[in-house]
PDB file of C-alpha atoms in Angstrom:
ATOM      1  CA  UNK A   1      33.084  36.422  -9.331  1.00  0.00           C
ATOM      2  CA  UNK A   2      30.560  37.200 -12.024  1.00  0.00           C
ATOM      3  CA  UNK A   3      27.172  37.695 -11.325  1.00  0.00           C
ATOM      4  CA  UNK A   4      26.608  37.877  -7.218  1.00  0.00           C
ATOM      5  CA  UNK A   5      23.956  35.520  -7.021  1.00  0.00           C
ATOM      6  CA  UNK A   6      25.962  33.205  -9.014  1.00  0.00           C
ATOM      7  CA  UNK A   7      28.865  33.036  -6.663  1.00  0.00           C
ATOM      8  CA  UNK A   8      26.345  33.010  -3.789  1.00  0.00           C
ATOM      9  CA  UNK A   9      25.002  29.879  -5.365  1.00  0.00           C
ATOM     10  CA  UNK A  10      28.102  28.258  -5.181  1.00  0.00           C
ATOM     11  CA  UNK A  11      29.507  29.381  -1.758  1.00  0.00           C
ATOM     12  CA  UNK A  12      26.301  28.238   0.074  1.00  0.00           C
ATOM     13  CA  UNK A  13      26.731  24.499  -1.543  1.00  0.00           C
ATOM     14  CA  UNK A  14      30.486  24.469  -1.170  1.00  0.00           C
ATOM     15  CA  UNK A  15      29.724  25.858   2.557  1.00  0.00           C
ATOM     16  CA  UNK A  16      27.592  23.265   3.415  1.00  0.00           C
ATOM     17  CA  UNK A  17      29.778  20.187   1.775  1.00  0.00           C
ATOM     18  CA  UNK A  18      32.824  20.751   2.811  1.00  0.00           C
ATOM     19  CA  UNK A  19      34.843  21.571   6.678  1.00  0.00           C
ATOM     20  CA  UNK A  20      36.831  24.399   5.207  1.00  0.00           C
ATOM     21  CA  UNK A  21      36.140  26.267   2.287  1.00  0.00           C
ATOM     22  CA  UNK A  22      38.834  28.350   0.177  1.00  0.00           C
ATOM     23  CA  UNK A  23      38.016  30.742  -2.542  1.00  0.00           C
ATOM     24  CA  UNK A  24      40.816  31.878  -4.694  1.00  0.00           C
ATOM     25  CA  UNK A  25      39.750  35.557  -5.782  1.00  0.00           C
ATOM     26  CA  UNK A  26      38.117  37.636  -8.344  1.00  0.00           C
ATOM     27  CA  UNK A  27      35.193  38.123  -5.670  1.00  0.00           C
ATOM     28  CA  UNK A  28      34.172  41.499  -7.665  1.00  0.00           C
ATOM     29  CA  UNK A  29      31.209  41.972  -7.725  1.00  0.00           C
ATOM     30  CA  UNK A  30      30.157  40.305  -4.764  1.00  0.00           C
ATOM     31  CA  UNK A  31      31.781  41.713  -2.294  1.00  0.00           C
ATOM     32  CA  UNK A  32      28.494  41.654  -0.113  1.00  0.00           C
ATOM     33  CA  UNK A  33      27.369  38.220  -0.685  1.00  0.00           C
ATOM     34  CA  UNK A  34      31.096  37.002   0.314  1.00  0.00           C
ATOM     35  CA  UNK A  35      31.395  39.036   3.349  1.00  0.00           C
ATOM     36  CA  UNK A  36      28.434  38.000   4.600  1.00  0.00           C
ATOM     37  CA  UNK A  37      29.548  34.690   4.392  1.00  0.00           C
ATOM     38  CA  UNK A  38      32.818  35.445   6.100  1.00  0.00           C
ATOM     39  CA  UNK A  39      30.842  36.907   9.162  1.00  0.00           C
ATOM     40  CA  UNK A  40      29.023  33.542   9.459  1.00  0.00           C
ATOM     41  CA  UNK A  41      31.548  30.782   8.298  1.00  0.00           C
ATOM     42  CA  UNK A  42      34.771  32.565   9.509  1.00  0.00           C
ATOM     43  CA  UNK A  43      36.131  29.740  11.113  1.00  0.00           C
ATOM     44  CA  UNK A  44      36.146  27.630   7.615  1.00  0.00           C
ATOM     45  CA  UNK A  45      36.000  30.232   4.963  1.00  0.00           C
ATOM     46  CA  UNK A  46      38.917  31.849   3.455  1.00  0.00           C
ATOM     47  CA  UNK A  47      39.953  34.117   0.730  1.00  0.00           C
ATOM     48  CA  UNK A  48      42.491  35.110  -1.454  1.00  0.00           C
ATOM     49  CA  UNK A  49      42.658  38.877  -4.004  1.00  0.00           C
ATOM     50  CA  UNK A  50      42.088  37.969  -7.332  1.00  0.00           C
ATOM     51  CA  UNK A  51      43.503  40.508 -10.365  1.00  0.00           C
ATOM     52  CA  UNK A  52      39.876  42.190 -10.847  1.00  0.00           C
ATOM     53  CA  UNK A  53      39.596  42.513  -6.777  1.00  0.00           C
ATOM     54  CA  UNK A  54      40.430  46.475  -6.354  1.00  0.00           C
ATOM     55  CA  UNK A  55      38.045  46.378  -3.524  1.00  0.00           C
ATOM     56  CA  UNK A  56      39.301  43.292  -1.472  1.00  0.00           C
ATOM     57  CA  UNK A  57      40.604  44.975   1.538  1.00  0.00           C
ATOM     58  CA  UNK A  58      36.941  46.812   1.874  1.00  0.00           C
ATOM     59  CA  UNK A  59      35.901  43.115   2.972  1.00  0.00           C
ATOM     60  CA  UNK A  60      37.024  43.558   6.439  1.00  0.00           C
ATOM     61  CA  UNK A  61      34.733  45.286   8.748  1.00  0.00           C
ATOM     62  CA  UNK A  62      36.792  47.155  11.727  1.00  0.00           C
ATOM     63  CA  UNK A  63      36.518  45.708  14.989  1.00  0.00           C
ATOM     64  CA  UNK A  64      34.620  42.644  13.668  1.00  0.00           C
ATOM     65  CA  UNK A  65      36.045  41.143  10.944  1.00  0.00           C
ATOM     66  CA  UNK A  66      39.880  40.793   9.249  1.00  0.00           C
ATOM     67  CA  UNK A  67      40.117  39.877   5.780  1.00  0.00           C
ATOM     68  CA  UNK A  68      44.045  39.191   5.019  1.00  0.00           C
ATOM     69  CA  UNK A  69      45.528  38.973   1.889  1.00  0.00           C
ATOM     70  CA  UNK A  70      48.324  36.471   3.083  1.00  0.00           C
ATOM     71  CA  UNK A  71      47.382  34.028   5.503  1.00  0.00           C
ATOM     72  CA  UNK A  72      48.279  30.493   7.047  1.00  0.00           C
ATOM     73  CA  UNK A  73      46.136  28.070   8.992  1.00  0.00           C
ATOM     74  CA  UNK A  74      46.459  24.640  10.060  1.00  0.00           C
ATOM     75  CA  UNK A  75      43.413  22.070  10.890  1.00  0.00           C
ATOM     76  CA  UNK A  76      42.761  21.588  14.608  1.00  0.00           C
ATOM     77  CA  UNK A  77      43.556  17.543  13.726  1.00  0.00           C
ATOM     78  CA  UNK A  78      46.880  18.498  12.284  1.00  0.00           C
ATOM     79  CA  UNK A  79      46.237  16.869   9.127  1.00  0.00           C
ATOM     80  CA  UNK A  80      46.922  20.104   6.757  1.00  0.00           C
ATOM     81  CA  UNK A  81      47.945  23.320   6.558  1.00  0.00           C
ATOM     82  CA  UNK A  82      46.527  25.991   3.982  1.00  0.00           C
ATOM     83  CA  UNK A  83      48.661  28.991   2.685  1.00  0.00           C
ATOM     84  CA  UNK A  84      46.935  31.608   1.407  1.00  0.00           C
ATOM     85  CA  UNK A  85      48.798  33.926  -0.668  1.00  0.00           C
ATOM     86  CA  UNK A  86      48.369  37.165  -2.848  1.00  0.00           C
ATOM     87  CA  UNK A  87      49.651  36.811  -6.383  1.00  0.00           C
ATOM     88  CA  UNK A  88      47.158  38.634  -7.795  1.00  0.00           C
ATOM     89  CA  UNK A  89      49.331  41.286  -9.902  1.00  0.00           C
ATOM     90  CA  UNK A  90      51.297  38.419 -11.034  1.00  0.00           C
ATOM     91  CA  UNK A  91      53.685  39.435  -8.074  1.00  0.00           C
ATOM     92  CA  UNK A  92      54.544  37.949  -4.284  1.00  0.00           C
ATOM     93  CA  UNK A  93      54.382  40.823  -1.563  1.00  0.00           C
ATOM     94  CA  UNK A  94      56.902  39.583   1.436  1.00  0.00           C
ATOM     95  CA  UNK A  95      54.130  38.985   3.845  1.00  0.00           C
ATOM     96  CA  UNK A  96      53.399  36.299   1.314  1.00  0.00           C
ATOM     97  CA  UNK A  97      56.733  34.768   1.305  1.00  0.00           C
ATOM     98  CA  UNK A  98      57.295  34.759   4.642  1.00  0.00           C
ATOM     99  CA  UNK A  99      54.706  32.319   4.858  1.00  0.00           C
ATOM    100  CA  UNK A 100      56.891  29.442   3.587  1.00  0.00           C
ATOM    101  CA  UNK A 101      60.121  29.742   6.070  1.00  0.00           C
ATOM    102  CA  UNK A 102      57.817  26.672   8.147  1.00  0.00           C
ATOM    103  CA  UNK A 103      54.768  24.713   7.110  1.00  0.00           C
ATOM    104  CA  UNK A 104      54.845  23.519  10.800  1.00  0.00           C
ATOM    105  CA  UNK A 105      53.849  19.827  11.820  1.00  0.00           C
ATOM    106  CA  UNK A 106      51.085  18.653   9.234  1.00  0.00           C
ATOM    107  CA  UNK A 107      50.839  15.790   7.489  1.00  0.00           C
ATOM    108  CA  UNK A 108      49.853  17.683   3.794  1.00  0.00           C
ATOM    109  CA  UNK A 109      50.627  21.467   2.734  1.00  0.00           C
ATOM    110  CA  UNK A 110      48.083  23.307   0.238  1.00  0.00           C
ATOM    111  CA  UNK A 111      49.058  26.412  -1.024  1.00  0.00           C
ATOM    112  CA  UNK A 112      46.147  28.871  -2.777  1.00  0.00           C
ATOM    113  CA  UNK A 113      46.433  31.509  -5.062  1.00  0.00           C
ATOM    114  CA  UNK A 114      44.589  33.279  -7.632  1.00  0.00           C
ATOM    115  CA  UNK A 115      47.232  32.897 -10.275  1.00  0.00           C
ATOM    116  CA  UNK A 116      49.159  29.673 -11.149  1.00  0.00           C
ATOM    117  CA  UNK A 117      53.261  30.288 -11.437  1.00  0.00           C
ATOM    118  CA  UNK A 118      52.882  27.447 -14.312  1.00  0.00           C
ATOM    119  CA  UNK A 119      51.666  26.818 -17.465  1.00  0.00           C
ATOM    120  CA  UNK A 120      48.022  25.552 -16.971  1.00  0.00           C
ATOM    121  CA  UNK A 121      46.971  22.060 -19.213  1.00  0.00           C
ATOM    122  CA  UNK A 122      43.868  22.316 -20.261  1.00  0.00           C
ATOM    123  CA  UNK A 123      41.311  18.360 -20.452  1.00  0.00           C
ATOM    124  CA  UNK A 124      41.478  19.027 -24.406  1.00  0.00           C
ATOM    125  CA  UNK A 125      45.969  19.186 -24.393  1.00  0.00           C
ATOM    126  CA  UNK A 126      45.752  22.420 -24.923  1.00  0.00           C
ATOM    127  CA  UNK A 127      48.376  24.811 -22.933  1.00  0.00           C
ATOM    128  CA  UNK A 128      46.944  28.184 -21.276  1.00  0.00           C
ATOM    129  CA  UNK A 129      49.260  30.678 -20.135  1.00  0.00           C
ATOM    130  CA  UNK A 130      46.537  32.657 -18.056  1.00  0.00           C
ATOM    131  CA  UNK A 131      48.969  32.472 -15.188  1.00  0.00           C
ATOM    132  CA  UNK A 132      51.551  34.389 -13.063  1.00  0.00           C
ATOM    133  CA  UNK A 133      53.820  33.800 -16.582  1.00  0.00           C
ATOM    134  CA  UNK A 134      51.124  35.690 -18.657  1.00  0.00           C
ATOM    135  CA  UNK A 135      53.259  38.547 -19.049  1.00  0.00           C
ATOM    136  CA  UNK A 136      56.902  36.566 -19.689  1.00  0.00           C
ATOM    137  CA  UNK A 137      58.927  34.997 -17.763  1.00  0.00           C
ATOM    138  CA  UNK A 138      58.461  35.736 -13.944  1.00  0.00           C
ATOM    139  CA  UNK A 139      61.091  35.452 -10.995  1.00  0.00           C
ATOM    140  CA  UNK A 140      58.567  35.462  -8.282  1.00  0.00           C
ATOM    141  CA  UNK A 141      56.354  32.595 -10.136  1.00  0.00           C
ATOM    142  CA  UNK A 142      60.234  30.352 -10.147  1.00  0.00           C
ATOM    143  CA  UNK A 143      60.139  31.411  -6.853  1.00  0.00           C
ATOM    144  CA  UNK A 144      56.723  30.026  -5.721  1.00  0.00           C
ATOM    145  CA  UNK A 145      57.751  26.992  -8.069  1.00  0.00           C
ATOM    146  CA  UNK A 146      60.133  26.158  -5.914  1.00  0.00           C
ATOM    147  CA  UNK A 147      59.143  26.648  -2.564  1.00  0.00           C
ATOM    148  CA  UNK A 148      55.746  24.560  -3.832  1.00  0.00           C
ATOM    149  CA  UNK A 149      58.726  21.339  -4.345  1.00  0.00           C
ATOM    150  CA  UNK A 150      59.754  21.963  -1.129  1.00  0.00           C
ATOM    151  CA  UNK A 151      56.593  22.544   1.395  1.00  0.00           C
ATOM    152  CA  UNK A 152      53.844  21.839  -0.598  1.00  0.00           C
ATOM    153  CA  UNK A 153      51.781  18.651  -1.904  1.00  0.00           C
ATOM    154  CA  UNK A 154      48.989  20.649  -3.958  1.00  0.00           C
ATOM    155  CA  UNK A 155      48.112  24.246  -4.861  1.00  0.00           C
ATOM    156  CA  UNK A 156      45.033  25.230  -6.470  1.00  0.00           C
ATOM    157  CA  UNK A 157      44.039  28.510  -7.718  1.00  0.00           C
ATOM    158  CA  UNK A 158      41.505  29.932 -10.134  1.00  0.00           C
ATOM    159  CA  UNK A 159      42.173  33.111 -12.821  1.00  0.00           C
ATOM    160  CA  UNK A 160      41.329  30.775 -15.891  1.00  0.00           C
ATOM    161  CA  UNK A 161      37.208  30.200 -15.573  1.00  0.00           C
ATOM    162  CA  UNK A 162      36.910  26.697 -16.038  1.00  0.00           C
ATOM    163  CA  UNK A 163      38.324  23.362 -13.871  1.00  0.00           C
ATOM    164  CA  UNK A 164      41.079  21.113 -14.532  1.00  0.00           C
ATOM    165  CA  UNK A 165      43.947  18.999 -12.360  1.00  0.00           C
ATOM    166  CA  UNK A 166      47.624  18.356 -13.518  1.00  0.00           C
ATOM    167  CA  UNK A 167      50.310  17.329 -12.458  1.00  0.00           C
ATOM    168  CA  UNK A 168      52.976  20.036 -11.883  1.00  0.00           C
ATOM    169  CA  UNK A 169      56.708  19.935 -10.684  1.00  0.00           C
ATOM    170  CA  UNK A 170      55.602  19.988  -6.835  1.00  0.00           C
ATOM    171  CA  UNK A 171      52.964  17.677  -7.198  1.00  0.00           C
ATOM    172  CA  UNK A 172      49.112  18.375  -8.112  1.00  0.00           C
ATOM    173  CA  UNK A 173      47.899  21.267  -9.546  1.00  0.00           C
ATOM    174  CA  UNK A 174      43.845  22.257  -9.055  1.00  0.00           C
ATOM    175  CA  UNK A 175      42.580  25.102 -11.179  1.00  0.00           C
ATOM    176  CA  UNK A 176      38.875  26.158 -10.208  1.00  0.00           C
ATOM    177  CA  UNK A 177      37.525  29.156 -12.057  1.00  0.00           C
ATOM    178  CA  UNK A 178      33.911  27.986 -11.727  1.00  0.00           C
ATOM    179  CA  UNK A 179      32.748  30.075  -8.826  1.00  0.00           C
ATOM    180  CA  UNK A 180      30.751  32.672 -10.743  1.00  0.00           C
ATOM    181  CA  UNK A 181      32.012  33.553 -14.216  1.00  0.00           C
ATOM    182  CA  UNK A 182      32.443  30.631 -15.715  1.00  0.00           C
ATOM    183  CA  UNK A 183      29.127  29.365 -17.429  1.00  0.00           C
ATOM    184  CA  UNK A 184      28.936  26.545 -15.547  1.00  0.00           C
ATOM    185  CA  UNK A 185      28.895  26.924 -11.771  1.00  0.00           C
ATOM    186  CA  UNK A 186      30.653  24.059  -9.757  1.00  0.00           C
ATOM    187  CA  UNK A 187      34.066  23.755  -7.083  1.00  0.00           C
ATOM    188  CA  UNK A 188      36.372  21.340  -6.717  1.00  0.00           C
ATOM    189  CA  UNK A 189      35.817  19.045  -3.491  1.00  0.00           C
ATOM    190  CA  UNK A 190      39.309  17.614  -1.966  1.00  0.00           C
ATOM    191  CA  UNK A 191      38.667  14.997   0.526  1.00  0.00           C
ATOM    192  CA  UNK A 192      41.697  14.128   3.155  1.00  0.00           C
ATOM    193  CA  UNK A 193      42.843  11.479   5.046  1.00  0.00           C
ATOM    194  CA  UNK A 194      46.078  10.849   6.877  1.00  0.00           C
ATOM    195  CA  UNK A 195      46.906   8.016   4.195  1.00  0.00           C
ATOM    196  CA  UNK A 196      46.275  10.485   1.044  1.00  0.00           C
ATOM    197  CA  UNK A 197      43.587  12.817  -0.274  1.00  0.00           C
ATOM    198  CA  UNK A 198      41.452  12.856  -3.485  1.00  0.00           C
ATOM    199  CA  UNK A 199      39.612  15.340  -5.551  1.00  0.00           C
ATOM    200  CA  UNK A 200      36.215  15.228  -7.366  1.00  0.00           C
ATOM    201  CA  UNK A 201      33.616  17.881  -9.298  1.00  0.00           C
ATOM    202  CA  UNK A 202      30.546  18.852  -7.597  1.00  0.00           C
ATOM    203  CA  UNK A 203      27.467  18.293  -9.271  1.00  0.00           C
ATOM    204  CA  UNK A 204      26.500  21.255 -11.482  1.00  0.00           C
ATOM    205  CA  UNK A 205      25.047  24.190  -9.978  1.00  0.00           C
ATOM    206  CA  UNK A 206      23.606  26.053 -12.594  1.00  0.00           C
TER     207      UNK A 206
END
């Protein structure tokens, strides 16, 4: 999250850019600016709780708006599904694994998270461990590993603040912590077609 206006900044470009918009947590301390944003861009903006996001559920608004913490939803063309989960105490709640008995009929699966269940590589080789396996070795993040192999062709999440793309066990992983805290502000655009998908920077925000 970071400074409000900062992750305001990047919402409204990412909002306008893109058809569907996920971002994946530590919202604190803009819990305004992003449910704001969620009242007017509900049908293509998502969220996922981040470890810093005590105040997450406060997003909803009875009556008018539902924030979940888990969540599925597949593209009207049938080209993707998104999984939204909550991993943001390094653990999986069942709502969130019951999300992975069926991706249903798309083409491509993308699973989002806060927290990666593996070891992040960073541009410069360098390994970071600011993941669901910060703490040791973690059941639930083997877990996630391997439903990922079996119904999933990317994840991205954020937790570390800065940007890089792997390649993981399951296929590619995207880690965007840029949305606020990280000094500089940018998201990761994915573009997809039925014969593939690709992923680029933004320009720099700020």
């Amino acid at each position: 999250g970071g400074a409000p206006e900062r992750l305001a900044k990047v919402l409204d470009a990412a909002l306008v850019a893109c058809d569907y918009v996920v971002q994946v947590g530590d919202l604190e301390p803009a819990y305004e600016q992003v449910r704001s944003r969620l009242l007017t861009n509900g049908h293509k903006f998502f969220t996922v709780p981040g470890n810093h996001d005590a105040g997450y559920d406060g997003l909803s608004v009875p009556g008018v708006l539902t924030v979940e913490r888990n969540w599925k939803f597949t593209t009207p063309d049938g080209l993707a599904t998104f999984i939204g989960i909550d991993n943001s105490d390094r653990h999986l709640t069942d709502a969130g694994r019951a999300l992975f008995i069926d991706r249903g009929p798309s083409i491509y699966g993308f699973v989002f998270a806060h927290m990666s269940p593996w070891p992040i590589m960073l541009p410069d080789g360098n390994v970071n461990n600011h993941t669901m396996l910060e703490g040791g070795p973690n059941p639930d993040a083997d877990w996630l590993v391997a439903q990922l192999k079996l119904r999933a062709d990317a994840m991205a999440c954020g937790h570390y603040h800065g940007a890089t793309l792997q390649r993981a066990p399951w296929g590619d992983l995207i880690v965007e912590g840029r949305g606020g805290a990280a000094p500089d502000l940018a998201y990761t655009l994915v573009t997809v077609i039925p014969d593939g998908w690709s992923y680029q920077s933004s320009p720099a925000l700020g």
